[in-house]
């Protein structure tokens, strides 16, 4: 028999397969029992409802099942590192995962994967094979990646972008990338509660939010104030990560 568990990262996929096999072994008349576990996705996709023309209607997201924000109203809490580690953990469980760095004013993803001033950015990104003016994501160790830092010179300076323009660039990073079939797309949000988080939460169907903080009273206070923002757009917070808790 074939059992579709939705995601290859389903934590109980082996238990489900074993339970099915045990149940079938009790059926008389069967010589052999074979259980194949598949993961065809969750039957949903990330939708784009905004009006940004460069987003091309969000067609690059149509095969992405779940979009999960990794956010914090406080900078310097290790949010980008947590997003990367979460992505790698999901891959180890067998999931198809992408990571979009939508902190366009200070992208961290290039540094996390070893891109520096010596990297030739001209040939880093390529058009998607499917065409349609989409960009193919960079892929490292099975993780699909997109960041504005892949196309702007990593000269150590943050991009100087006004709020609406920053939101437009973040939308393009997310929607103009041909992500292919993914179980999870993690969105590394910028710190704070400005134009970028508001625009993305309004225009994209983000399914859940992971909050990142540290034990610092100041960080916790800021995160508590910022946490309700995404909830106003019906994005539930499913977990809170207290980073640097052992220092």
JSON list of C-alpha atoms in Angstrom, two decimals:
[
{"chain": "A", "resi": 1, "resn": "UNK", "atom": "CA", "xyz": [0.00, 0.00, 0.00]},
{"chain": "A", "resi": 2, "resn": "UNK", "atom": "CA", "xyz": [0.99, 3.63, -0.39]},
{"chain": "A", "resi": 3, "resn": "UNK", "atom": "CA", "xyz": [0.63, 6.04, 2.55]},
{"chain": "A", "resi": 4, "resn": "UNK", "atom": "CA", "xyz": [0.83, 9.77, 1.82]},
{"chain": "A", "resi": 5, "resn": "UNK", "atom": "CA", "xyz": [1.94, 11.67, 4.94]},
{"chain": "A", "resi": 6, "resn": "UNK", "atom": "CA", "xyz": [2.02, 15.09, 3.25]},
{"chain": "A", "resi": 7, "resn": "UNK", "atom": "CA", "xyz": [5.52, 16.14, 4.28]},
{"chain": "A", "resi": 8, "resn": "UNK", "atom": "CA", "xyz": [8.71, 14.12, 4.08]},
{"chain": "A", "resi": 9, "resn": "UNK", "atom": "CA", "xyz": [9.53, 15.68, 7.46]},
{"chain": "A", "resi": 10, "resn": "UNK", "atom": "CA", "xyz": [6.46, 14.21, 9.16]},
{"chain": "A", "resi": 11, "resn": "UNK", "atom": "CA", "xyz": [7.77, 13.26, 12.64]},
{"chain": "A", "resi": 12, "resn": "UNK", "atom": "CA", "xyz": [5.66, 10.08, 12.82]},
{"chain": "A", "resi": 13, "resn": "UNK", "atom": "CA", "xyz": [6.15, 8.78, 9.28]},
{"chain": "A", "resi": 14, "resn": "UNK", "atom": "CA", "xyz": [7.98, 5.64, 10.42]},
{"chain": "A", "resi": 15, "resn": "UNK", "atom": "CA", "xyz": [5.45, 4.95, 13.19]},
{"chain": "A", "resi": 16, "resn": "UNK", "atom": "CA", "xyz": [2.60, 5.32, 10.69]},
{"chain": "A", "resi": 17, "resn": "UNK", "atom": "CA", "xyz": [4.25, 2.91, 8.26]},
{"chain": "A", "resi": 18, "resn": "UNK", "atom": "CA", "xyz": [4.93, 0.36, 11.00]},
{"chain": "A", "resi": 19, "resn": "UNK", "atom": "CA", "xyz": [1.37, 0.59, 12.32]},
{"chain": "A", "resi": 20, "resn": "UNK", "atom": "CA", "xyz": [-0.02, 0.02, 8.82]},
{"chain": "A", "resi": 21, "resn": "UNK", "atom": "CA", "xyz": [2.26, -2.97, 8.30]},
{"chain": "A", "resi": 22, "resn": "UNK", "atom": "CA", "xyz": [1.27, -4.55, 11.62]},
{"chain": "A", "resi": 23, "resn": "UNK", "atom": "CA", "xyz": [-2.41, -4.09, 10.85]},
{"chain": "A", "resi": 24, "resn": "UNK", "atom": "CA", "xyz": [-2.08, -5.64, 7.39]},
{"chain": "A", "resi": 25, "resn": "UNK", "atom": "CA", "xyz": [-0.11, -8.61, 8.69]},
{"chain": "A", "resi": 26, "resn": "UNK", "atom": "CA", "xyz": [-3.23, -9.60, 10.64]},
{"chain": "A", "resi": 27, "resn": "UNK", "atom": "CA", "xyz": [-5.29, -9.79, 7.46]},
{"chain": "A", "resi": 28, "resn": "UNK", "atom": "CA", "xyz": [-5.64, -13.37, 6.26]},
{"chain": "A", "resi": 29, "resn": "UNK", "atom": "CA", "xyz": [-4.78, -14.22, 2.68]},
{"chain": "A", "resi": 30, "resn": "UNK", "atom": "CA", "xyz": [-1.85, -11.82, 2.32]},
{"chain": "A", "resi": 31, "resn": "UNK", "atom": "CA", "xyz": [1.53, -13.39, 1.54]},
{"chain": "A", "resi": 32, "resn": "UNK", "atom": "CA", "xyz": [3.62, -10.23, 1.82]},
{"chain": "A", "resi": 33, "resn": "UNK", "atom": "CA", "xyz": [3.07, -6.72, 3.12]},
{"chain": "A", "resi": 34, "resn": "UNK", "atom": "CA", "xyz": [4.84, -3.68, 1.71]},
{"chain": "A", "resi": 35, "resn": "UNK", "atom": "CA", "xyz": [4.15, -0.14, 2.90]},
{"chain": "A", "resi": 36, "resn": "UNK", "atom": "CA", "xyz": [5.51, 2.76, 0.84]},
{"chain": "A", "resi": 37, "resn": "UNK", "atom": "CA", "xyz": [5.46, 6.19, 2.49]},
{"chain": "A", "resi": 38, "resn": "UNK", "atom": "CA", "xyz": [5.19, 9.15, 0.12]},
{"chain": "A", "resi": 39, "resn": "UNK", "atom": "CA", "xyz": [5.00, 12.91, 0.62]},
{"chain": "A", "resi": 40, "resn": "UNK", "atom": "CA", "xyz": [3.08, 14.76, -2.09]},
{"chain": "A", "resi": 41, "resn": "UNK", "atom": "CA", "xyz": [2.68, 17.99, -0.14]},
{"chain": "A", "resi": 42, "resn": "UNK", "atom": "CA", "xyz": [-0.17, 19.40, 1.90]},
{"chain": "A", "resi": 43, "resn": "UNK", "atom": "CA", "xyz": [-2.50, 20.21, -0.97]},
{"chain": "A", "resi": 44, "resn": "UNK", "atom": "CA", "xyz": [-2.10, 23.96, -0.48]},
{"chain": "A", "resi": 45, "resn": "UNK", "atom": "CA", "xyz": [0.22, 26.65, -1.76]},
{"chain": "A", "resi": 46, "resn": "UNK", "atom": "CA", "xyz": [1.48, 30.06, -0.75]},
{"chain": "A", "resi": 47, "resn": "UNK", "atom": "CA", "xyz": [-0.66, 32.74, -2.40]},
{"chain": "A", "resi": 48, "resn": "UNK", "atom": "CA", "xyz": [0.23, 36.32, -3.30]},
{"chain": "A", "resi": 49, "resn": "UNK", "atom": "CA", "xyz": [-2.54, 38.92, -3.23]},
{"chain": "A", "resi": 50, "resn": "UNK", "atom": "CA", "xyz": [-0.50, 42.08, -3.73]},
{"chain": "A", "resi": 51, "resn": "UNK", "atom": "CA", "xyz": [-0.21, 44.32, -6.78]},
{"chain": "A", "resi": 52, "resn": "UNK", "atom": "CA", "xyz": [3.57, 44.42, -7.29]},
{"chain": "A", "resi": 53, "resn": "UNK", "atom": "CA", "xyz": [4.08, 43.72, -11.01]},
{"chain": "A", "resi": 54, "resn": "UNK", "atom": "CA", "xyz": [7.57, 42.25, -10.56]},
{"chain": "A", "resi": 55, "resn": "UNK", "atom": "CA", "xyz": [6.09, 39.59, -8.28]},
{"chain": "A", "resi": 56, "resn": "UNK", "atom": "CA", "xyz": [4.39, 38.05, -11.35]},
{"chain": "A", "resi": 57, "resn": "UNK", "atom": "CA", "xyz": [1.39, 36.99, -9.33]},
{"chain": "A", "resi": 58, "resn": "UNK", "atom": "CA", "xyz": [3.53, 34.89, -7.00]},
{"chain": "A", "resi": 59, "resn": "UNK", "atom": "CA", "xyz": [3.77, 32.08, -9.57]},
{"chain": "A", "resi": 60, "resn": "UNK", "atom": "CA", "xyz": [7.14, 31.01, -8.16]},
{"chain": "A", "resi": 61, "resn": "UNK", "atom": "CA", "xyz": [5.42, 30.11, -4.88]},
{"chain": "A", "resi": 62, "resn": "UNK", "atom": "CA", "xyz": [2.62, 27.94, -6.23]},
{"chain": "A", "resi": 63, "resn": "UNK", "atom": "CA", "xyz": [4.36, 24.68, -5.29]},
{"chain": "A", "resi": 64, "resn": "UNK", "atom": "CA", "xyz": [5.31, 25.80, -1.78]},
{"chain": "A", "resi": 65, "resn": "UNK", "atom": "CA", "xyz": [3.13, 24.18, 0.86]},
{"chain": "A", "resi": 66, "resn": "UNK", "atom": "CA", "xyz": [3.97, 26.13, 4.01]},
{"chain": "A", "resi": 67, "resn": "UNK", "atom": "CA", "xyz": [5.48, 29.58, 4.55]},
{"chain": "A", "resi": 68, "resn": "UNK", "atom": "CA", "xyz": [6.85, 30.16, 8.05]},
{"chain": "A", "resi": 69, "resn": "UNK", "atom": "CA", "xyz": [8.15, 33.53, 9.25]},
{"chain": "A", "resi": 70, "resn": "UNK", "atom": "CA", "xyz": [11.10, 33.69, 11.63]},
{"chain": "A", "resi": 71, "resn": "UNK", "atom": "CA", "xyz": [10.77, 37.08, 13.27]},
{"chain": "A", "resi": 72, "resn": "UNK", "atom": "CA", "xyz": [11.67, 39.26, 16.20]},
{"chain": "A", "resi": 73, "resn": "UNK", "atom": "CA", "xyz": [10.87, 42.83, 17.10]},
{"chain": "A", "resi": 74, "resn": "UNK", "atom": "CA", "xyz": [14.41, 43.08, 18.48]},
{"chain": "A", "resi": 75, "resn": "UNK", "atom": "CA", "xyz": [17.63, 43.10, 16.46]},
{"chain": "A", "resi": 76, "resn": "UNK", "atom": "CA", "xyz": [20.73, 41.19, 17.49]},
{"chain": "A", "resi": 77, "resn": "UNK", "atom": "CA", "xyz": [18.96, 38.15, 18.95]},
{"chain": "A", "resi": 78, "resn": "UNK", "atom": "CA", "xyz": [20.36, 35.68, 16.40]},
{"chain": "A", "resi": 79, "resn": "UNK", "atom": "CA", "xyz": [17.20, 35.42, 14.31]},
{"chain": "A", "resi": 80, "resn": "UNK", "atom": "CA", "xyz": [18.99, 34.70, 11.03]},
{"chain": "A", "resi": 81, "resn": "UNK", "atom": "CA", "xyz": [21.13, 32.00, 12.60]},
{"chain": "A", "resi": 82, "resn": "UNK", "atom": "CA", "xyz": [18.02, 30.39, 14.13]},
{"chain": "A", "resi": 83, "resn": "UNK", "atom": "CA", "xyz": [16.30, 30.48, 10.73]},
{"chain": "A", "resi": 84, "resn": "UNK", "atom": "CA", "xyz": [19.27, 28.74, 9.09]},
{"chain": "A", "resi": 85, "resn": "UNK", "atom": "CA", "xyz": [19.50, 26.09, 11.81]},
{"chain": "A", "resi": 86, "resn": "UNK", "atom": "CA", "xyz": [15.75, 25.45, 11.62]},
{"chain": "A", "resi": 87, "resn": "UNK", "atom": "CA", "xyz": [15.99, 25.03, 7.85]},
{"chain": "A", "resi": 88, "resn": "UNK", "atom": "CA", "xyz": [18.85, 22.54, 8.17]},
{"chain": "A", "resi": 89, "resn": "UNK", "atom": "CA", "xyz": [17.00, 20.62, 10.89]},
{"chain": "A", "resi": 90, "resn": "UNK", "atom": "CA", "xyz": [13.96, 20.25, 8.64]},
{"chain": "A", "resi": 91, "resn": "UNK", "atom": "CA", "xyz": [16.17, 19.02, 5.79]},
{"chain": "A", "resi": 92, "resn": "UNK", "atom": "CA", "xyz": [17.68, 16.38, 8.07]},
{"chain": "A", "resi": 93, "resn": "UNK", "atom": "CA", "xyz": [14.14, 15.14, 8.70]},
{"chain": "A", "resi": 94, "resn": "UNK", "atom": "CA", "xyz": [13.65, 14.71, 4.96]},
{"chain": "A", "resi": 95, "resn": "UNK", "atom": "CA", "xyz": [11.75, 17.90, 4.09]},
{"chain": "A", "resi": 96, "resn": "UNK", "atom": "CA", "xyz": [12.18, 20.05, 1.00]},
{"chain": "A", "resi": 97, "resn": "UNK", "atom": "CA", "xyz": [13.11, 23.47, 2.38]},
{"chain": "A", "resi": 98, "resn": "UNK", "atom": "CA", "xyz": [13.81, 26.98, 1.15]},
{"chain": "A", "resi": 99, "resn": "UNK", "atom": "CA", "xyz": [15.07, 30.04, 3.02]},
{"chain": "A", "resi": 100, "resn": "UNK", "atom": "CA", "xyz": [14.22, 33.57, 1.87]},
{"chain": "A", "resi": 101, "resn": "UNK", "atom": "CA", "xyz": [16.24, 36.40, 3.40]},
{"chain": "A", "resi": 102, "resn": "UNK", "atom": "CA", "xyz": [13.75, 39.27, 3.29]},
{"chain": "A", "resi": 103, "resn": "UNK", "atom": "CA", "xyz": [15.83, 41.58, 5.50]},
{"chain": "A", "resi": 104, "resn": "UNK", "atom": "CA", "xyz": [16.76, 43.63, 2.45]},
{"chain": "A", "resi": 105, "resn": "UNK", "atom": "CA", "xyz": [18.36, 46.49, 4.38]},
{"chain": "A", "resi": 106, "resn": "UNK", "atom": "CA", "xyz": [20.82, 44.20, 6.13]},
{"chain": "A", "resi": 107, "resn": "UNK", "atom": "CA", "xyz": [20.80, 40.73, 4.54]},
{"chain": "A", "resi": 108, "resn": "UNK", "atom": "CA", "xyz": [22.59, 38.10, 6.63]},
{"chain": "A", "resi": 109, "resn": "UNK", "atom": "CA", "xyz": [22.29, 35.08, 4.36]},
{"chain": "A", "resi": 110, "resn": "UNK", "atom": "CA", "xyz": [25.36, 35.84, 2.21]},
{"chain": "A", "resi": 111, "resn": "UNK", "atom": "CA", "xyz": [27.56, 35.88, 5.32]},
{"chain": "A", "resi": 112, "resn": "UNK", "atom": "CA", "xyz": [25.96, 32.71, 6.70]},
{"chain": "A", "resi": 113, "resn": "UNK", "atom": "CA", "xyz": [26.86, 30.72, 3.59]},
{"chain": "A", "resi": 114, "resn": "UNK", "atom": "CA", "xyz": [30.33, 32.21, 3.11]},
{"chain": "A", "resi": 115, "resn": "UNK", "atom": "CA", "xyz": [29.77, 34.90, 0.47]},
{"chain": "A", "resi": 116, "resn": "UNK", "atom": "CA", "xyz": [32.14, 37.84, 0.95]},
{"chain": "A", "resi": 117, "resn": "UNK", "atom": "CA", "xyz": [33.91, 40.62, -1.00]},
{"chain": "A", "resi": 118, "resn": "UNK", "atom": "CA", "xyz": [35.92, 38.05, -2.98]},
{"chain": "A", "resi": 119, "resn": "UNK", "atom": "CA", "xyz": [32.81, 36.35, -4.36]},
{"chain": "A", "resi": 120, "resn": "UNK", "atom": "CA", "xyz": [31.90, 37.07, -7.98]},
{"chain": "A", "resi": 121, "resn": "UNK", "atom": "CA", "xyz": [28.19, 37.86, -7.79]},
{"chain": "A", "resi": 122, "resn": "UNK", "atom": "CA", "xyz": [27.69, 38.22, -11.54]},
{"chain": "A", "resi": 123, "resn": "UNK", "atom": "CA", "xyz": [27.19, 34.51, -12.12]},
{"chain": "A", "resi": 124, "resn": "UNK", "atom": "CA", "xyz": [25.69, 33.60, -8.76]},
{"chain": "A", "resi": 125, "resn": "UNK", "atom": "CA", "xyz": [22.03, 33.74, -9.81]},
{"chain": "A", "resi": 126, "resn": "UNK", "atom": "CA", "xyz": [20.59, 32.35, -13.02]},
{"chain": "A", "resi": 127, "resn": "UNK", "atom": "CA", "xyz": [17.19, 32.51, -14.74]},
{"chain": "A", "resi": 128, "resn": "UNK", "atom": "CA", "xyz": [14.83, 29.72, -13.72]},
{"chain": "A", "resi": 129, "resn": "UNK", "atom": "CA", "xyz": [14.57, 26.87, -16.26]},
{"chain": "A", "resi": 130, "resn": "UNK", "atom": "CA", "xyz": [10.80, 27.36, -16.32]},
{"chain": "A", "resi": 131, "resn": "UNK", "atom": "CA", "xyz": [11.27, 30.89, -17.66]},
{"chain": "A", "resi": 132, "resn": "UNK", "atom": "CA", "xyz": [8.77, 33.65, -16.99]},
{"chain": "A", "resi": 133, "resn": "UNK", "atom": "CA", "xyz": [11.45, 36.08, -15.77]},
{"chain": "A", "resi": 134, "resn": "UNK", "atom": "CA", "xyz": [11.82, 34.09, -12.55]},
{"chain": "A", "resi": 135, "resn": "UNK", "atom": "CA", "xyz": [15.17, 33.59, -10.84]},
{"chain": "A", "resi": 136, "resn": "UNK", "atom": "CA", "xyz": [16.41, 30.16, -9.81]},
{"chain": "A", "resi": 137, "resn": "UNK", "atom": "CA", "xyz": [17.31, 30.02, -6.11]},
{"chain": "A", "resi": 138, "resn": "UNK", "atom": "CA", "xyz": [20.86, 29.34, -5.05]},
{"chain": "A", "resi": 139, "resn": "UNK", "atom": "CA", "xyz": [21.16, 25.83, -3.62]},
{"chain": "A", "resi": 140, "resn": "UNK", "atom": "CA", "xyz": [23.54, 24.71, -0.89]},
{"chain": "A", "resi": 141, "resn": "UNK", "atom": "CA", "xyz": [23.42, 21.25, 0.70]},
{"chain": "A", "resi": 142, "resn": "UNK", "atom": "CA", "xyz": [19.86, 20.72, -0.47]},
{"chain": "A", "resi": 143, "resn": "UNK", "atom": "CA", "xyz": [18.64, 24.10, 0.86]},
{"chain": "A", "resi": 144, "resn": "UNK", "atom": "CA", "xyz": [17.22, 26.59, -1.65]},
{"chain": "A", "resi": 145, "resn": "UNK", "atom": "CA", "xyz": [18.20, 30.18, -0.90]},
{"chain": "A", "resi": 146, "resn": "UNK", "atom": "CA", "xyz": [17.28, 33.69, -2.03]},
{"chain": "A", "resi": 147, "resn": "UNK", "atom": "CA", "xyz": [18.51, 37.06, -0.76]},
{"chain": "A", "resi": 148, "resn": "UNK", "atom": "CA", "xyz": [18.92, 40.60, -2.02]},
{"chain": "A", "resi": 149, "resn": "UNK", "atom": "CA", "xyz": [22.50, 40.23, -0.81]},
{"chain": "A", "resi": 150, "resn": "UNK", "atom": "CA", "xyz": [23.17, 37.92, -3.76]},
{"chain": "A", "resi": 151, "resn": "UNK", "atom": "CA", "xyz": [22.75, 40.78, -6.22]},
{"chain": "A", "resi": 152, "resn": "UNK", "atom": "CA", "xyz": [24.10, 43.79, -4.34]},
{"chain": "A", "resi": 153, "resn": "UNK", "atom": "CA", "xyz": [27.76, 44.27, -3.61]},
{"chain": "A", "resi": 154, "resn": "UNK", "atom": "CA", "xyz": [28.60, 42.90, -0.14]},
{"chain": "A", "resi": 155, "resn": "UNK", "atom": "CA", "xyz": [30.66, 45.94, 0.80]},
{"chain": "A", "resi": 156, "resn": "UNK", "atom": "CA", "xyz": [29.80, 45.81, 4.47]},
{"chain": "A", "resi": 157, "resn": "UNK", "atom": "CA", "xyz": [27.15, 48.52, 4.23]},
{"chain": "A", "resi": 158, "resn": "UNK", "atom": "CA", "xyz": [23.43, 48.07, 4.75]},
{"chain": "A", "resi": 159, "resn": "UNK", "atom": "CA", "xyz": [21.20, 49.05, 1.85]},
{"chain": "A", "resi": 160, "resn": "UNK", "atom": "CA", "xyz": [19.69, 52.51, 2.25]},
{"chain": "A", "resi": 161, "resn": "UNK", "atom": "CA", "xyz": [16.05, 51.93, 1.33]},
{"chain": "A", "resi": 162, "resn": "UNK", "atom": "CA", "xyz": [12.94, 53.82, 2.35]},
{"chain": "A", "resi": 163, "resn": "UNK", "atom": "CA", "xyz": [10.12, 51.73, 3.79]},
{"chain": "A", "resi": 164, "resn": "UNK", "atom": "CA", "xyz": [7.92, 51.24, 0.69]},
{"chain": "A", "resi": 165, "resn": "UNK", "atom": "CA", "xyz": [10.94, 50.49, -1.53]},
{"chain": "A", "resi": 166, "resn": "UNK", "atom": "CA", "xyz": [12.31, 48.01, 1.02]},
{"chain": "A", "resi": 167, "resn": "UNK", "atom": "CA", "xyz": [8.94, 46.24, 1.05]},
{"chain": "A", "resi": 168, "resn": "UNK", "atom": "CA", "xyz": [8.93, 46.10, -2.76]},
{"chain": "A", "resi": 169, "resn": "UNK", "atom": "CA", "xyz": [12.41, 44.56, -2.89]},
{"chain": "A", "resi": 170, "resn": "UNK", "atom": "CA", "xyz": [11.46, 42.00, -0.21]},
{"chain": "A", "resi": 171, "resn": "UNK", "atom": "CA", "xyz": [8.39, 41.07, -2.23]},
{"chain": "A", "resi": 172, "resn": "UNK", "atom": "CA", "xyz": [10.54, 40.49, -5.31]},
{"chain": "A", "resi": 173, "resn": "UNK", "atom": "CA", "xyz": [13.01, 38.32, -3.37]},
{"chain": "A", "resi": 174, "resn": "UNK", "atom": "CA", "xyz": [10.13, 36.15, -2.22]},
{"chain": "A", "resi": 175, "resn": "UNK", "atom": "CA", "xyz": [7.81, 36.08, -5.23]},
{"chain": "A", "resi": 176, "resn": "UNK", "atom": "CA", "xyz": [10.16, 36.39, -8.21]},
{"chain": "A", "resi": 177, "resn": "UNK", "atom": "CA", "xyz": [12.10, 33.26, -7.21]},
{"chain": "A", "resi": 178, "resn": "UNK", "atom": "CA", "xyz": [11.15, 29.91, -8.71]},
{"chain": "A", "resi": 179, "resn": "UNK", "atom": "CA", "xyz": [11.19, 27.88, -5.47]},
{"chain": "A", "resi": 180, "resn": "UNK", "atom": "CA", "xyz": [9.90, 24.69, -7.04]},
{"chain": "A", "resi": 181, "resn": "UNK", "atom": "CA", "xyz": [8.17, 22.10, -4.85]},
{"chain": "A", "resi": 182, "resn": "UNK", "atom": "CA", "xyz": [8.86, 22.79, -1.18]},
{"chain": "A", "resi": 183, "resn": "UNK", "atom": "CA", "xyz": [7.38, 21.50, 2.04]},
{"chain": "A", "resi": 184, "resn": "UNK", "atom": "CA", "xyz": [8.54, 24.59, 3.94]},
{"chain": "A", "resi": 185, "resn": "UNK", "atom": "CA", "xyz": [9.72, 28.06, 2.96]},
{"chain": "A", "resi": 186, "resn": "UNK", "atom": "CA", "xyz": [11.24, 29.94, 5.89]},
{"chain": "A", "resi": 187, "resn": "UNK", "atom": "CA", "xyz": [11.18, 33.74, 5.76]},
{"chain": "A", "resi": 188, "resn": "UNK", "atom": "CA", "xyz": [13.99, 35.44, 7.65]},
{"chain": "A", "resi": 189, "resn": "UNK", "atom": "CA", "xyz": [12.18, 38.67, 8.58]},
{"chain": "A", "resi": 190, "resn": "UNK", "atom": "CA", "xyz": [13.94, 41.95, 9.35]},
{"chain": "A", "resi": 191, "resn": "UNK", "atom": "CA", "xyz": [13.91, 43.09, 12.98]},
{"chain": "A", "resi": 192, "resn": "UNK", "atom": "CA", "xyz": [11.19, 45.48, 14.03]},
{"chain": "A", "resi": 193, "resn": "UNK", "atom": "CA", "xyz": [7.61, 45.99, 12.87]},
{"chain": "A", "resi": 194, "resn": "UNK", "atom": "CA", "xyz": [8.06, 48.25, 9.86]},
{"chain": "A", "resi": 195, "resn": "UNK", "atom": "CA", "xyz": [6.95, 48.22, 6.23]},
{"chain": "A", "resi": 196, "resn": "UNK", "atom": "CA", "xyz": [8.53, 44.92, 5.24]},
{"chain": "A", "resi": 197, "resn": "UNK", "atom": "CA", "xyz": [6.83, 42.67, 7.86]},
{"chain": "A", "resi": 198, "resn": "UNK", "atom": "CA", "xyz": [3.51, 44.47, 7.40]},
{"chain": "A", "resi": 199, "resn": "UNK", "atom": "CA", "xyz": [3.59, 44.24, 3.59]},
{"chain": "A", "resi": 200, "resn": "UNK", "atom": "CA", "xyz": [4.61, 40.57, 3.50]},
{"chain": "A", "resi": 201, "resn": "UNK", "atom": "CA", "xyz": [2.04, 39.55, 6.12]},
{"chain": "A", "resi": 202, "resn": "UNK", "atom": "CA", "xyz": [-0.65, 41.45, 4.23]},
{"chain": "A", "resi": 203, "resn": "UNK", "atom": "CA", "xyz": [0.18, 40.25, 0.70]},
{"chain": "A", "resi": 204, "resn": "UNK", "atom": "CA", "xyz": [1.31, 36.64, 1.23]},
{"chain": "A", "resi": 205, "resn": "UNK", "atom": "CA", "xyz": [-0.44, 33.70, 2.89]},
{"chain": "A", "resi": 206, "resn": "UNK", "atom": "CA", "xyz": [2.09, 33.13, 5.66]},
{"chain": "A", "resi": 207, "resn": "UNK", "atom": "CA", "xyz": [0.96, 30.14, 7.69]},
{"chain": "A", "resi": 208, "resn": "UNK", "atom": "CA", "xyz": [2.91, 30.51, 10.95]},
{"chain": "A", "resi": 209, "resn": "UNK", "atom": "CA", "xyz": [5.47, 32.56, 12.85]},
{"chain": "A", "resi": 210, "resn": "UNK", "atom": "CA", "xyz": [8.45, 31.54, 14.99]},
{"chain": "A", "resi": 211, "resn": "UNK", "atom": "CA", "xyz": [9.52, 34.27, 17.43]},
{"chain": "A", "resi": 212, "resn": "UNK", "atom": "CA", "xyz": [13.16, 34.64, 18.44]},
{"chain": "A", "resi": 213, "resn": "UNK", "atom": "CA", "xyz": [14.36, 36.40, 21.58]},
{"chain": "A", "resi": 214, "resn": "UNK", "atom": "CA", "xyz": [17.08, 36.17, 24.23]},
{"chain": "A", "resi": 215, "resn": "UNK", "atom": "CA", "xyz": [16.77, 36.04, 28.04]},
{"chain": "A", "resi": 216, "resn": "UNK", "atom": "CA", "xyz": [17.47, 39.79, 28.18]},
{"chain": "A", "resi": 217, "resn": "UNK", "atom": "CA", "xyz": [14.58, 41.71, 29.75]},
{"chain": "A", "resi": 218, "resn": "UNK", "atom": "CA", "xyz": [14.89, 44.36, 27.06]},
{"chain": "A", "resi": 219, "resn": "UNK", "atom": "CA", "xyz": [14.70, 41.77, 24.24]},
{"chain": "A", "resi": 220, "resn": "UNK", "atom": "CA", "xyz": [11.74, 40.01, 25.84]},
{"chain": "A", "resi": 221, "resn": "UNK", "atom": "CA", "xyz": [9.89, 43.31, 26.32]},
{"chain": "A", "resi": 222, "resn": "UNK", "atom": "CA", "xyz": [10.41, 44.29, 22.68]},
{"chain": "A", "resi": 223, "resn": "UNK", "atom": "CA", "xyz": [9.34, 40.88, 21.40]},
{"chain": "A", "resi": 224, "resn": "UNK", "atom": "CA", "xyz": [6.17, 40.98, 23.50]},
{"chain": "A", "resi": 225, "resn": "UNK", "atom": "CA", "xyz": [5.28, 44.34, 22.00]},
{"chain": "A", "resi": 226, "resn": "UNK", "atom": "CA", "xyz": [5.97, 43.18, 18.47]},
{"chain": "A", "resi": 227, "resn": "UNK", "atom": "CA", "xyz": [4.42, 39.71, 18.67]},
{"chain": "A", "resi": 228, "resn": "UNK", "atom": "CA", "xyz": [0.80, 40.84, 18.09]},
{"chain": "A", "resi": 229, "resn": "UNK", "atom": "CA", "xyz": [1.69, 42.42, 14.73]},
{"chain": "A", "resi": 230, "resn": "UNK", "atom": "CA", "xyz": [1.59, 39.23, 12.65]},
{"chain": "A", "resi": 231, "resn": "UNK", "atom": "CA", "xyz": [-1.37, 37.93, 14.60]},
{"chain": "A", "resi": 232, "resn": "UNK", "atom": "CA", "xyz": [-3.42, 40.87, 13.33]},
{"chain": "A", "resi": 233, "resn": "UNK", "atom": "CA", "xyz": [-2.87, 39.38, 9.84]},
{"chain": "A", "resi": 234, "resn": "UNK", "atom": "CA", "xyz": [-3.99, 35.94, 11.09]},
{"chain": "A", "resi": 235, "resn": "UNK", "atom": "CA", "xyz": [-0.43, 34.57, 11.27]},
{"chain": "A", "resi": 236, "resn": "UNK", "atom": "CA", "xyz": [-0.28, 32.48, 14.46]},
{"chain": "A", "resi": 237, "resn": "UNK", "atom": "CA", "xyz": [2.87, 32.22, 16.57]},
{"chain": "A", "resi": 238, "resn": "UNK", "atom": "CA", "xyz": [3.63, 28.51, 16.89]},
{"chain": "A", "resi": 239, "resn": "UNK", "atom": "CA", "xyz": [6.91, 28.68, 18.83]},
{"chain": "A", "resi": 240, "resn": "UNK", "atom": "CA", "xyz": [9.24, 31.01, 20.70]},
{"chain": "A", "resi": 241, "resn": "UNK", "atom": "CA", "xyz": [12.99, 30.41, 20.64]},
{"chain": "A", "resi": 242, "resn": "UNK", "atom": "CA", "xyz": [15.01, 31.84, 23.52]},
{"chain": "A", "resi": 243, "resn": "UNK", "atom": "CA", "xyz": [18.41, 32.12, 21.90]},
{"chain": "A", "resi": 244, "resn": "UNK", "atom": "CA", "xyz": [21.74, 32.47, 23.79]},
{"chain": "A", "resi": 245, "resn": "UNK", "atom": "CA", "xyz": [19.98, 31.12, 26.88]},
{"chain": "A", "resi": 246, "resn": "UNK", "atom": "CA", "xyz": [23.07, 29.38, 28.23]},
{"chain": "A", "resi": 247, "resn": "UNK", "atom": "CA", "xyz": [25.31, 32.46, 28.50]}
]
